[in-house]
C-alpha cells in the first residue's frame, strides 16, 4: 500500500495567489482529515470528511479556505487568496471508520506564502 | 470539550536509557482511545501505540509501553533502551469512540536521544 499521498510536498507562492493542496487517501479508507501544523498553534484539525461528505469544518480558519472531496480517492484543500500567515505544514490523514482514531498521515505539504 | 496536555516541551536522555513522556487529558466521555504519535525530522506522523480506554491492561509495542491511569486521566509513554532513531517530536492524542472521531492532539514533547 502506498499510504496517504500528498502533493505538492513543498509550495512557495506569493501573497494573493491561489493555492491548491491535494490528497489521495489509503484505498478503502472512508474518513479523511485535513490538519495544519504551525509552531505557534501546533496541530489543528481544519476539516473532516466521512464517505466523501464534509462532517465538521469548524476548524477552517476563514472563508479563504475551502475543501472538497469529489470521490473516495481524492481531496483538495484550496486557499484563495493566500496570505503569509497561512504558511504552515498541511497534513492529510485517512482512517477506516470503526478503527476509531487510528489515522494514517501523509507526508505533509510545506506551504510558504511570501 | 476534550483537551490534551503535555507538560514537558523538551526532554533529553542518553542512548540506551529509559525515558517517560507525560500526558494528561480531560474528557467527560467514558469510551475513547488514546494514542502516541511520533514525528521525526522528516515530519512524517507515525503511530507509535494505541490504548482503548475500556482495557485495563497497558498497551505495549516492543520498546514502547504506556501507563494508562483512567481515574487520573493520565497516559504516559515509556521508551526503553532508547535509540538515536527515537529522536522526534512525540504527540499524545485522544478521540472519542462515537461521533466525529476527531483526534485532539497535545502540544508535543521534543525528545532528543544523545549518543
PDB file of N, CA and C in Angstrom, chain A residues 9-10 33 35 37 43 45 48 56 89 91 97-103 105-110, chain B residues 33 35 37 39 42-45 47 50 91 95-103 105-107 110:
ATOM      1  N   UNK A   9       4.836  18.484  -2.268  1.00  0.00           N
ATOM      2  CA  UNK A   9       5.498  18.361  -0.960  1.00  0.00           C
ATOM      3  C   UNK A   9       5.912  19.735  -0.436  1.00  0.00           C
ATOM      4  N   UNK A  10       6.232  20.595  -1.354  1.00  0.00           N
ATOM      5  CA  UNK A  10       6.610  21.966  -0.999  1.00  0.00           C
ATOM      6  C   UNK A  10       5.928  22.918  -1.969  1.00  0.00           C
ATOM      7  N   UNK A  33      -9.113  13.576   6.805  1.00  0.00           N
ATOM      8  CA  UNK A  33      -8.926  14.731   7.676  1.00  0.00           C
ATOM      9  C   UNK A  33      -7.840  15.639   7.080  1.00  0.00           C
ATOM     10  N   UNK A  35      -5.265  18.650   8.388  1.00  0.00           N
ATOM     11  CA  UNK A  35      -4.690  19.311   9.550  1.00  0.00           C
ATOM     12  C   UNK A  35      -3.710  20.391   9.092  1.00  0.00           C
ATOM     13  N   UNK A  37      -0.258  22.420  10.740  1.00  0.00           N
ATOM     14  CA  UNK A  37       0.700  22.419  11.842  1.00  0.00           C
ATOM     15  C   UNK A  37       1.576  23.664  11.774  1.00  0.00           C
ATOM     16  N   UNK A  43      -0.840  21.245  16.067  1.00  0.00           N
ATOM     17  CA  UNK A  43      -1.649  20.540  15.075  1.00  0.00           C
ATOM     18  C   UNK A  43      -3.115  20.911  15.254  1.00  0.00           C
ATOM     19  N   UNK A  45      -7.022  20.560  13.534  1.00  0.00           N
ATOM     20  CA  UNK A  45      -7.904  19.934  12.550  1.00  0.00           C
ATOM     21  C   UNK A  45      -8.672  21.018  11.812  1.00  0.00           C
ATOM     22  N   UNK A  48     -13.066  17.623   8.230  1.00  0.00           N
ATOM     23  CA  UNK A  48     -13.142  16.167   8.292  1.00  0.00           C
ATOM     24  C   UNK A  48     -14.268  15.707   7.364  1.00  0.00           C
ATOM     25  N   UNK A  56     -17.429  18.103   9.552  1.00  0.00           N
ATOM     26  CA  UNK A  56     -17.101  19.141  10.515  1.00  0.00           C
ATOM     27  C   UNK A  56     -16.033  20.046   9.913  1.00  0.00           C
ATOM     28  N   UNK A  89       2.689  23.656   7.668  1.00  0.00           N
ATOM     29  CA  UNK A  89       2.676  22.336   7.058  1.00  0.00           C
ATOM     30  C   UNK A  89       1.248  21.817   7.125  1.00  0.00           C
ATOM     31  N   UNK A  91      -1.245  18.682   6.633  1.00  0.00           N
ATOM     32  CA  UNK A  91      -1.291  17.228   6.578  1.00  0.00           C
ATOM     33  C   UNK A  91      -2.681  16.760   6.178  1.00  0.00           C
ATOM     34  N   UNK A  97     -13.327   4.060   9.344  1.00  0.00           N
ATOM     35  CA  UNK A  97     -14.248   4.262  10.455  1.00  0.00           C
ATOM     36  C   UNK A  97     -14.567   2.916  11.078  1.00  0.00           C
ATOM     37  N   UNK A  98     -14.446   2.863  12.391  1.00  0.00           N
ATOM     38  CA  UNK A  98     -14.571   1.586  13.084  1.00  0.00           C
ATOM     39  C   UNK A  98     -13.242   1.231  13.738  1.00  0.00           C
ATOM     40  N   UNK A  99     -12.154   1.735  13.168  1.00  0.00           N
ATOM     41  CA  UNK A  99     -10.851   1.666  13.811  1.00  0.00           C
ATOM     42  C   UNK A  99     -10.608   3.053  14.397  1.00  0.00           C
ATOM     43  N   UNK A 100     -11.428   3.424  15.350  1.00  0.00           N
ATOM     44  CA  UNK A 100     -11.553   4.801  15.797  1.00  0.00           C
ATOM     45  C   UNK A 100     -10.219   5.457  16.093  1.00  0.00           C
ATOM     46  N   UNK A 101      -9.986   6.583  15.421  1.00  0.00           N
ATOM     47  CA  UNK A 101      -8.833   7.412  15.725  1.00  0.00           C
ATOM     48  C   UNK A 101      -7.548   6.970  15.104  1.00  0.00           C
ATOM     49  N   UNK A 102      -7.463   5.740  14.600  1.00  0.00           N
ATOM     50  CA  UNK A 102      -6.191   5.278  14.048  1.00  0.00           C
ATOM     51  C   UNK A 102      -6.012   5.885  12.670  1.00  0.00           C
ATOM     52  N   UNK A 103      -5.541   7.090  12.639  1.00  0.00           N
ATOM     53  CA  UNK A 103      -5.390   7.826  11.399  1.00  0.00           C
ATOM     54  C   UNK A 103      -3.984   7.648  10.841  1.00  0.00           C
ATOM     55  N   UNK A 105      -1.245   9.261   8.344  1.00  0.00           N
ATOM     56  CA  UNK A 105      -0.930  10.581   7.833  1.00  0.00           C
ATOM     57  C   UNK A 105      -0.108  10.518   6.555  1.00  0.00           C
ATOM     58  N   UNK A 106      -0.341  11.510   5.701  1.00  0.00           N
ATOM     59  CA  UNK A 106       0.525  11.721   4.555  1.00  0.00           C
ATOM     60  C   UNK A 106       1.794  12.454   4.980  1.00  0.00           C
ATOM     61  N   UNK A 107       2.710  12.670   4.054  1.00  0.00           N
ATOM     62  CA  UNK A 107       3.991  13.300   4.391  1.00  0.00           C
ATOM     63  C   UNK A 107       3.891  14.799   4.612  1.00  0.00           C
ATOM     64  N   UNK A 108       2.742  15.387   4.296  1.00  0.00           N
ATOM     65  CA  UNK A 108       2.561  16.825   4.506  1.00  0.00           C
ATOM     66  C   UNK A 108       3.006  17.661   3.321  1.00  0.00           C
ATOM     67  N   UNK A 109       2.430  18.849   3.244  1.00  0.00           N
ATOM     68  CA  UNK A 109       2.835  19.867   2.265  1.00  0.00           C
ATOM     69  C   UNK A 109       3.306  21.082   3.041  1.00  0.00           C
ATOM     70  N   UNK A 110       4.555  21.471   2.804  1.00  0.00           N
ATOM     71  CA  UNK A 110       5.054  22.690   3.455  1.00  0.00           C
ATOM     72  C   UNK A 110       4.735  23.876   2.567  1.00  0.00           C
TER      73      UNK A 110
ATOM     74  N   UNK B  33     -10.291   6.458  22.827  1.00  0.00           N
ATOM     75  CA  UNK B  33      -8.980   5.894  22.523  1.00  0.00           C
ATOM     76  C   UNK B  33      -7.916   6.957  22.756  1.00  0.00           C
ATOM     77  N   UNK B  35      -3.650   7.777  21.955  1.00  0.00           N
ATOM     78  CA  UNK B  35      -2.576   7.441  21.034  1.00  0.00           C
ATOM     79  C   UNK B  35      -1.311   8.231  21.378  1.00  0.00           C
ATOM     80  N   UNK B  37       1.754   9.534  18.889  1.00  0.00           N
ATOM     81  CA  UNK B  37       2.304   9.653  17.548  1.00  0.00           C
ATOM     82  C   UNK B  37       3.711  10.214  17.655  1.00  0.00           C
ATOM     83  N   UNK B  39       6.805  12.181  15.464  1.00  0.00           N
ATOM     84  CA  UNK B  39       7.097  12.973  14.269  1.00  0.00           C
ATOM     85  C   UNK B  39       8.601  13.236  14.213  1.00  0.00           C
ATOM     86  N   UNK B  42      11.839  14.144   9.544  1.00  0.00           N
ATOM     87  CA  UNK B  42      11.225  14.028   8.215  1.00  0.00           C
ATOM     88  C   UNK B  42       9.806  14.576   8.185  1.00  0.00           C
ATOM     89  N   UNK B  43       9.265  14.856   9.368  1.00  0.00           N
ATOM     90  CA  UNK B  43       7.922  15.400   9.649  1.00  0.00           C
ATOM     91  C   UNK B  43       6.775  14.417   9.402  1.00  0.00           C
ATOM     92  N   UNK B  44       7.061  13.197   9.013  1.00  0.00           N
ATOM     93  CA  UNK B  44       6.019  12.191   8.855  1.00  0.00           C
ATOM     94  C   UNK B  44       5.443  11.836  10.213  1.00  0.00           C
ATOM     95  N   UNK B  45       4.138  11.830  10.348  1.00  0.00           N
ATOM     96  CA  UNK B  45       3.466  11.441  11.595  1.00  0.00           C
ATOM     97  C   UNK B  45       3.307   9.925  11.600  1.00  0.00           C
ATOM     98  N   UNK B  47       2.200   6.507  13.892  1.00  0.00           N
ATOM     99  CA  UNK B  47       1.532   5.982  15.076  1.00  0.00           C
ATOM    100  C   UNK B  47       2.482   5.059  15.825  1.00  0.00           C
ATOM    101  N   UNK B  50      -1.321   2.568  20.762  1.00  0.00           N
ATOM    102  CA  UNK B  50      -2.750   2.873  20.879  1.00  0.00           C
ATOM    103  C   UNK B  50      -3.307   2.169  22.111  1.00  0.00           C
ATOM    104  N   UNK B  91       3.641  13.242  20.127  1.00  0.00           N
ATOM    105  CA  UNK B  91       2.348  13.836  20.380  1.00  0.00           C
ATOM    106  C   UNK B  91       1.411  12.809  21.005  1.00  0.00           C
ATOM    107  N   UNK B  95      -9.291  10.476  21.069  1.00  0.00           N
ATOM    108  CA  UNK B  95     -10.522  10.561  20.296  1.00  0.00           C
ATOM    109  C   UNK B  95     -11.616   9.795  21.004  1.00  0.00           C
ATOM    110  N   UNK B  96     -12.843  10.292  20.922  1.00  0.00           N
ATOM    111  CA  UNK B  96     -13.961   9.541  21.470  1.00  0.00           C
ATOM    112  C   UNK B  96     -14.418   8.526  20.439  1.00  0.00           C
ATOM    113  N   UNK B  97     -15.024   7.456  20.907  1.00  0.00           N
ATOM    114  CA  UNK B  97     -15.414   6.375  20.007  1.00  0.00           C
ATOM    115  C   UNK B  97     -16.612   6.768  19.160  1.00  0.00           C
ATOM    116  N   UNK B  98     -17.544   7.502  19.732  1.00  0.00           N
ATOM    117  CA  UNK B  98     -18.733   7.891  18.997  1.00  0.00           C
ATOM    118  C   UNK B  98     -18.521   9.241  18.327  1.00  0.00           C
ATOM    119  N   UNK B  99     -19.377   9.521  17.360  1.00  0.00           N
ATOM    120  CA  UNK B  99     -19.344  10.842  16.750  1.00  0.00           C
ATOM    121  C   UNK B  99     -18.266  10.990  15.702  1.00  0.00           C
ATOM    122  N   UNK B 100     -17.703  12.167  15.640  1.00  0.00           N
ATOM    123  CA  UNK B 100     -16.814  12.538  14.540  1.00  0.00           C
ATOM    124  C   UNK B 100     -15.481  11.810  14.566  1.00  0.00           C
ATOM    125  N   UNK B 101     -15.081  11.251  15.665  1.00  0.00           N
ATOM    126  CA  UNK B 101     -13.808  10.543  15.782  1.00  0.00           C
ATOM    127  C   UNK B 101     -12.637  11.427  15.386  1.00  0.00           C
ATOM    128  N   UNK B 102     -12.703  12.677  15.785  1.00  0.00           N
ATOM    129  CA  UNK B 102     -11.591  13.594  15.530  1.00  0.00           C
ATOM    130  C   UNK B 102     -10.493  13.356  16.556  1.00  0.00           C
ATOM    131  N   UNK B 103      -9.255  13.493  16.097  1.00  0.00           N
ATOM    132  CA  UNK B 103      -8.129  13.425  17.023  1.00  0.00           C
ATOM    133  C   UNK B 103      -7.879  14.800  17.621  1.00  0.00           C
ATOM    134  N   UNK B 105      -4.950  16.683  19.694  1.00  0.00           N
ATOM    135  CA  UNK B 105      -3.532  16.493  19.979  1.00  0.00           C
ATOM    136  C   UNK B 105      -3.062  17.374  21.126  1.00  0.00           C
ATOM    137  N   UNK B 106      -2.065  16.876  21.868  1.00  0.00           N
ATOM    138  CA  UNK B 106      -1.336  17.719  22.801  1.00  0.00           C
ATOM    139  C   UNK B 106      -0.324  18.573  22.050  1.00  0.00           C
ATOM    140  N   UNK B 107       0.392  19.393  22.797  1.00  0.00           N
ATOM    141  CA  UNK B 107       1.312  20.344  22.188  1.00  0.00           C
ATOM    142  C   UNK B 107       2.613  19.692  21.725  1.00  0.00           C
ATOM    143  N   UNK B 110       9.418  17.431  22.558  1.00  0.00           N
ATOM    144  CA  UNK B 110      10.591  17.194  21.696  1.00  0.00           C
ATOM    145  C   UNK B 110      11.588  16.351  22.453  1.00  0.00           C
TER     146      UNK B 110
END
